[in-house]
Tab-separated table of C-alpha atoms in Angstrom:
chain	number	residue	atom	x	y	z
A	1	UNK	CA	-8.082	5.842	17.352
A	2	UNK	CA	-6.683	4.145	14.286
A	3	UNK	CA	-5.052	6.403	11.492
A	4	UNK	CA	-7.497	5.555	8.930
A	5	UNK	CA	-10.368	4.336	9.183
A	6	UNK	CA	-12.894	2.516	6.524
A	7	UNK	CA	-16.649	0.738	6.682
A	8	UNK	CA	-15.676	-2.658	6.820
A	9	UNK	CA	-18.085	-4.433	4.642
A	10	UNK	CA	-18.528	-6.631	3.202
A	11	UNK	CA	-19.805	-4.594	0.905
A	12	UNK	CA	-22.506	-6.175	-1.662
A	13	UNK	CA	-24.072	-4.694	-4.837
A	14	UNK	CA	-25.817	-5.819	-8.519
A	15	UNK	CA	-24.371	-4.960	-11.319
A	16	UNK	CA	-24.619	-1.683	-13.005
A	17	UNK	CA	-25.562	-0.513	-9.095
A	18	UNK	CA	-22.941	2.568	-7.938
A	19	UNK	CA	-20.835	1.310	-4.764
A	20	UNK	CA	-19.860	3.896	-2.461
A	21	UNK	CA	-16.434	3.246	-0.104
A	22	UNK	CA	-16.050	5.368	2.768
A	23	UNK	CA	-12.789	6.319	4.782
A	24	UNK	CA	-11.492	8.907	6.868
A	25	UNK	CA	-8.652	9.312	8.627
A	26	UNK	CA	-7.073	10.922	12.008
A	27	UNK	CA	-4.394	13.522	11.201
A	28	UNK	CA	-5.028	16.806	9.750
A	29	UNK	CA	-1.791	16.829	8.837
A	30	UNK	CA	-2.338	14.203	6.037
A	31	UNK	CA	-1.193	15.319	2.490
A	32	UNK	CA	-2.388	12.845	-0.319
A	33	UNK	CA	-4.905	10.911	-0.318
A	34	UNK	CA	-5.111	6.930	-2.239
A	35	UNK	CA	-7.238	4.668	-3.108
A	36	UNK	CA	-5.743	0.687	-4.268
A	37	UNK	CA	-6.845	-2.229	-5.431
A	38	UNK	CA	-6.281	-5.044	-4.009
A	39	UNK	CA	-7.555	-8.536	-5.837
A	40	UNK	CA	-7.299	-12.550	-3.675
A	41	UNK	CA	-3.959	-13.538	-3.904
A	42	UNK	CA	-3.451	-10.261	-5.652
A	43	UNK	CA	-0.907	-6.920	-5.199
A	44	UNK	CA	-2.332	-3.278	-4.079
A	45	UNK	CA	-2.839	-2.041	-7.104
A	46	UNK	CA	-3.446	1.959	-7.709
A	47	UNK	CA	-6.000	3.155	-8.680
A	48	UNK	CA	-7.284	7.003	-7.410
A	49	UNK	CA	-5.301	9.643	-5.653
A	50	UNK	CA	-6.883	12.900	-4.720
A	51	UNK	CA	-4.832	15.650	-3.161
A	52	UNK	CA	-7.385	18.426	-2.920
A	53	UNK	CA	-11.182	18.581	-1.640
A	54	UNK	CA	-13.463	17.938	-4.366
A	55	UNK	CA	-13.746	15.390	-6.914
A	56	UNK	CA	-12.137	13.998	-9.370
A	57	UNK	CA	-12.710	11.335	-12.303
A	58	UNK	CA	-11.939	9.117	-13.786
A	59	UNK	CA	-13.593	6.516	-16.082
A	60	UNK	CA	-16.608	4.569	-13.477
A	61	UNK	CA	-14.195	5.947	-10.554
A	62	UNK	CA	-14.706	9.159	-8.636
A	63	UNK	CA	-12.760	9.791	-5.591
A	64	UNK	CA	-13.629	12.672	-3.494
A	65	UNK	CA	-11.701	14.427	-0.981
A	66	UNK	CA	-13.273	16.756	1.690
A	67	UNK	CA	-10.370	18.412	4.505
A	68	UNK	CA	-12.364	19.822	6.802
A	69	UNK	CA	-14.080	16.396	7.832
A	70	UNK	CA	-11.454	14.106	6.899
A	71	UNK	CA	-13.333	11.954	5.150
A	72	UNK	CA	-12.339	9.799	1.468
A	73	UNK	CA	-14.632	8.636	-0.363
A	74	UNK	CA	-14.510	6.318	-3.390
A	75	UNK	CA	-17.704	5.708	-6.079
A	76	UNK	CA	-17.560	3.019	-8.492
A	77	UNK	CA	-20.494	3.889	-10.988
A	78	UNK	CA	-22.032	1.631	-13.128
A	79	UNK	CA	-20.300	-2.016	-10.928
A	80	UNK	CA	-18.855	-4.914	-13.044
A	81	UNK	CA	-18.130	-8.098	-11.424
A	82	UNK	CA	-14.700	-7.529	-12.335
A	83	UNK	CA	-14.804	-4.657	-9.588
A	84	UNK	CA	-14.806	-7.516	-6.937
A	85	UNK	CA	-12.078	-6.827	-4.089
A	86	UNK	CA	-10.875	-5.782	-1.555
A	87	UNK	CA	-10.459	-2.001	-1.389
A	88	UNK	CA	-7.750	-0.243	0.823
A	89	UNK	CA	-7.530	3.144	1.655
A	90	UNK	CA	-4.181	5.254	1.741
A	91	UNK	CA	-3.180	8.497	3.157
A	92	UNK	CA	0.655	10.776	3.761
A	93	UNK	CA	1.763	12.614	6.307
A	94	UNK	CA	3.218	15.525	6.120
A	95	UNK	CA	5.897	14.650	7.998
A	96	UNK	CA	6.891	10.976	7.086
A	97	UNK	CA	5.937	11.517	3.367
A	98	UNK	CA	7.545	7.842	1.950
A	99	UNK	CA	5.076	6.275	3.579
A	100	UNK	CA	1.049	5.593	3.212
A	101	UNK	CA	-0.907	4.474	6.108
A	102	UNK	CA	-3.710	2.488	5.539
A	103	UNK	CA	-7.278	1.234	6.680
A	104	UNK	CA	-7.964	-2.316	6.749
A	105	UNK	CA	-9.842	-2.478	3.274
A	106	UNK	CA	-13.332	-3.506	2.416
A	107	UNK	CA	-14.429	-6.563	0.790
A	108	UNK	CA	-16.705	-5.292	-2.035
A	109	UNK	CA	-18.366	-7.835	-3.888
A	110	UNK	CA	-20.549	-6.934	-7.090
A	111	UNK	CA	-22.797	-9.630	-8.832
A	112	UNK	CA	-24.701	-10.418	-11.838
B	1	UNK	CA	7.738	1.082	-19.081
B	2	UNK	CA	8.547	-2.147	-16.809
B	3	UNK	CA	6.853	-2.336	-13.130
B	4	UNK	CA	7.826	-3.070	-9.970
B	5	UNK	CA	9.425	-5.750	-9.390
B	6	UNK	CA	10.513	-8.792	-6.254
B	7	UNK	CA	12.268	-12.018	-5.820
B	8	UNK	CA	12.355	-14.998	-5.238
B	9	UNK	CA	8.250	-14.703	-5.565
B	10	UNK	CA	8.214	-17.481	-2.818
B	11	UNK	CA	9.432	-18.201	0.383
B	12	UNK	CA	9.376	-21.318	2.879
B	13	UNK	CA	12.001	-21.182	5.288
B	14	UNK	CA	12.759	-23.220	8.791
B	15	UNK	CA	12.197	-20.864	12.141
B	16	UNK	CA	15.631	-19.404	13.515
B	17	UNK	CA	16.463	-19.048	9.690
B	18	UNK	CA	17.073	-15.025	8.174
B	19	UNK	CA	16.012	-14.712	5.005
B	20	UNK	CA	16.398	-12.083	2.174
B	21	UNK	CA	14.503	-9.985	-0.210
B	22	UNK	CA	15.032	-7.514	-3.276
B	23	UNK	CA	13.349	-4.873	-4.930
B	24	UNK	CA	14.170	-3.441	-7.737
B	25	UNK	CA	11.617	-0.080	-7.931
B	26	UNK	CA	10.255	1.436	-11.860
B	27	UNK	CA	12.655	2.696	-13.751
B	28	UNK	CA	13.478	6.609	-11.732
B	29	UNK	CA	11.839	6.381	-8.752
B	30	UNK	CA	14.176	6.686	-5.930
B	31	UNK	CA	12.010	5.722	-3.342
B	32	UNK	CA	11.726	2.320	-2.213
B	33	UNK	CA	9.121	1.108	0.980
B	34	UNK	CA	8.194	-1.497	2.202
B	35	UNK	CA	5.642	-3.283	4.300
B	36	UNK	CA	3.877	-6.727	5.478
B	37	UNK	CA	0.917	-7.925	4.757
B	38	UNK	CA	-1.549	-10.549	7.692
B	39	UNK	CA	-5.117	-11.485	7.396
B	40	UNK	CA	-4.761	-10.194	11.426
B	41	UNK	CA	-2.865	-7.456	11.033
B	42	UNK	CA	-3.510	-5.787	7.169
B	43	UNK	CA	-0.665	-3.626	5.625
B	44	UNK	CA	2.066	-2.538	8.059
B	45	UNK	CA	4.588	-0.245	7.862
B	46	UNK	CA	8.529	-1.599	8.072
B	47	UNK	CA	10.546	0.917	6.130
B	48	UNK	CA	11.374	3.456	3.620
B	49	UNK	CA	14.430	4.701	1.561
B	50	UNK	CA	15.604	7.225	-0.186
B	51	UNK	CA	18.894	7.421	-2.389
B	52	UNK	CA	20.496	5.242	-0.161
B	53	UNK	CA	19.107	6.462	3.564
B	54	UNK	CA	15.553	4.976	5.278
B	55	UNK	CA	14.141	7.911	5.681
B	56	UNK	CA	11.076	6.429	8.070
B	57	UNK	CA	11.051	3.779	9.873
B	58	UNK	CA	8.121	1.929	11.229
B	59	UNK	CA	7.405	-0.431	14.246
B	60	UNK	CA	9.482	-3.589	13.666
B	61	UNK	CA	11.544	-5.188	15.730
B	62	UNK	CA	15.886	-4.284	14.743
B	63	UNK	CA	15.309	-8.295	13.525
B	64	UNK	CA	13.843	-6.848	10.381
B	65	UNK	CA	15.716	-4.094	8.626
B	66	UNK	CA	16.702	-2.874	4.771
B	67	UNK	CA	19.426	-0.860	2.815
B	68	UNK	CA	18.851	-0.109	-0.726
B	69	UNK	CA	21.671	0.378	-3.367
B	70	UNK	CA	22.695	3.630	-5.628
B	71	UNK	CA	20.296	2.047	-8.385
B	72	UNK	CA	17.368	2.328	-6.131
B	73	UNK	CA	17.260	-1.389	-5.680
B	74	UNK	CA	16.431	-2.523	-1.869
B	75	UNK	CA	17.183	-5.503	0.161
B	76	UNK	CA	15.283	-6.218	3.321
B	77	UNK	CA	16.190	-8.437	5.854
B	78	UNK	CA	14.834	-10.757	8.684
B	79	UNK	CA	16.872	-12.265	10.671
B	80	UNK	CA	15.819	-15.375	13.386
B	81	UNK	CA	12.751	-15.736	11.843
B	82	UNK	CA	9.252	-16.357	13.557
B	83	UNK	CA	6.338	-18.128	12.605
B	84	UNK	CA	4.389	-14.700	13.308
B	85	UNK	CA	7.143	-13.290	9.990
B	86	UNK	CA	4.968	-15.735	8.175
B	87	UNK	CA	3.213	-12.760	5.593
B	88	UNK	CA	3.041	-11.240	2.007
B	89	UNK	CA	6.674	-8.695	1.707
B	90	UNK	CA	5.598	-5.892	0.425
B	91	UNK	CA	7.653	-3.224	-1.594
B	92	UNK	CA	6.198	-0.012	-3.114
B	93	UNK	CA	8.251	2.303	-5.171
B	94	UNK	CA	8.117	6.297	-5.576
B	95	UNK	CA	9.887	9.510	-5.922
B	96	UNK	CA	9.737	9.674	-9.837
B	97	UNK	CA	10.321	12.374	-12.187
B	98	UNK	CA	7.310	13.478	-12.689
B	99	UNK	CA	6.321	16.118	-9.637
B	100	UNK	CA	2.663	15.876	-9.839
B	101	UNK	CA	3.234	11.991	-8.852
B	102	UNK	CA	5.559	11.476	-6.623
B	103	UNK	CA	3.897	10.447	-3.285
B	104	UNK	CA	2.140	8.278	-5.531
B	105	UNK	CA	3.463	4.673	-4.276
B	106	UNK	CA	3.388	1.684	-6.731
B	107	UNK	CA	3.433	-2.082	-5.560
B	108	UNK	CA	5.361	-4.754	-6.759
B	109	UNK	CA	3.738	-8.742	-6.833
B	110	UNK	CA	5.455	-9.380	-2.851
B	111	UNK	CA	7.206	-12.409	-1.902
B	112	UNK	CA	5.567	-14.379	-0.110
B	113	UNK	CA	7.286	-15.647	3.170
B	114	UNK	CA	6.360	-19.019	4.953
B	115	UNK	CA	7.990	-19.522	8.392
B	116	UNK	CA	7.325	-23.389	9.586
């Protein structure tokens, strides 16, 4: 079983819609959870971090964490064509805090 | 505040050669992690250095090595290059003075290595 799994996509939504990206993780010892955005040919950019159960909102982005279900999601409201990118879910484990475990990413396309 | 910088940005090497990549973390960050990204394998963790000590290591052969200097700058070295080493090599810095964001890793632009 992979450490971190994401819905493989690709995901395509119209401009203005809500994009929902999902991620599950296998280790119950996982402590910190992150979403990165990576444009083609660029490096990953941190857009959200979440550490406790519940929702965390930042502008058009909402991260949701459910540790009991080992599930973390990212909602993008009012999606824009500029949101088209690959979204990477990453987690840390208690024993290796300086290491991020990444999912394979979900490619999102927002069409006008 | 300046971000993470990596040099060189692009590199072309021949099989059997060795290469050294450099990473300067965000000022005040004490940890540097290195990752390899390929289309087939995604992002894979190489190693992490914290206060000049290797704290974590991924599952890469001994040809891949690294070090960190007292100013937190880090280098990674790959010896006896193979074609499969062609990848984007990313470094990320973390563990700054803000305890609320200790584990957040910020990536540099990467070094694109091509082995021919």
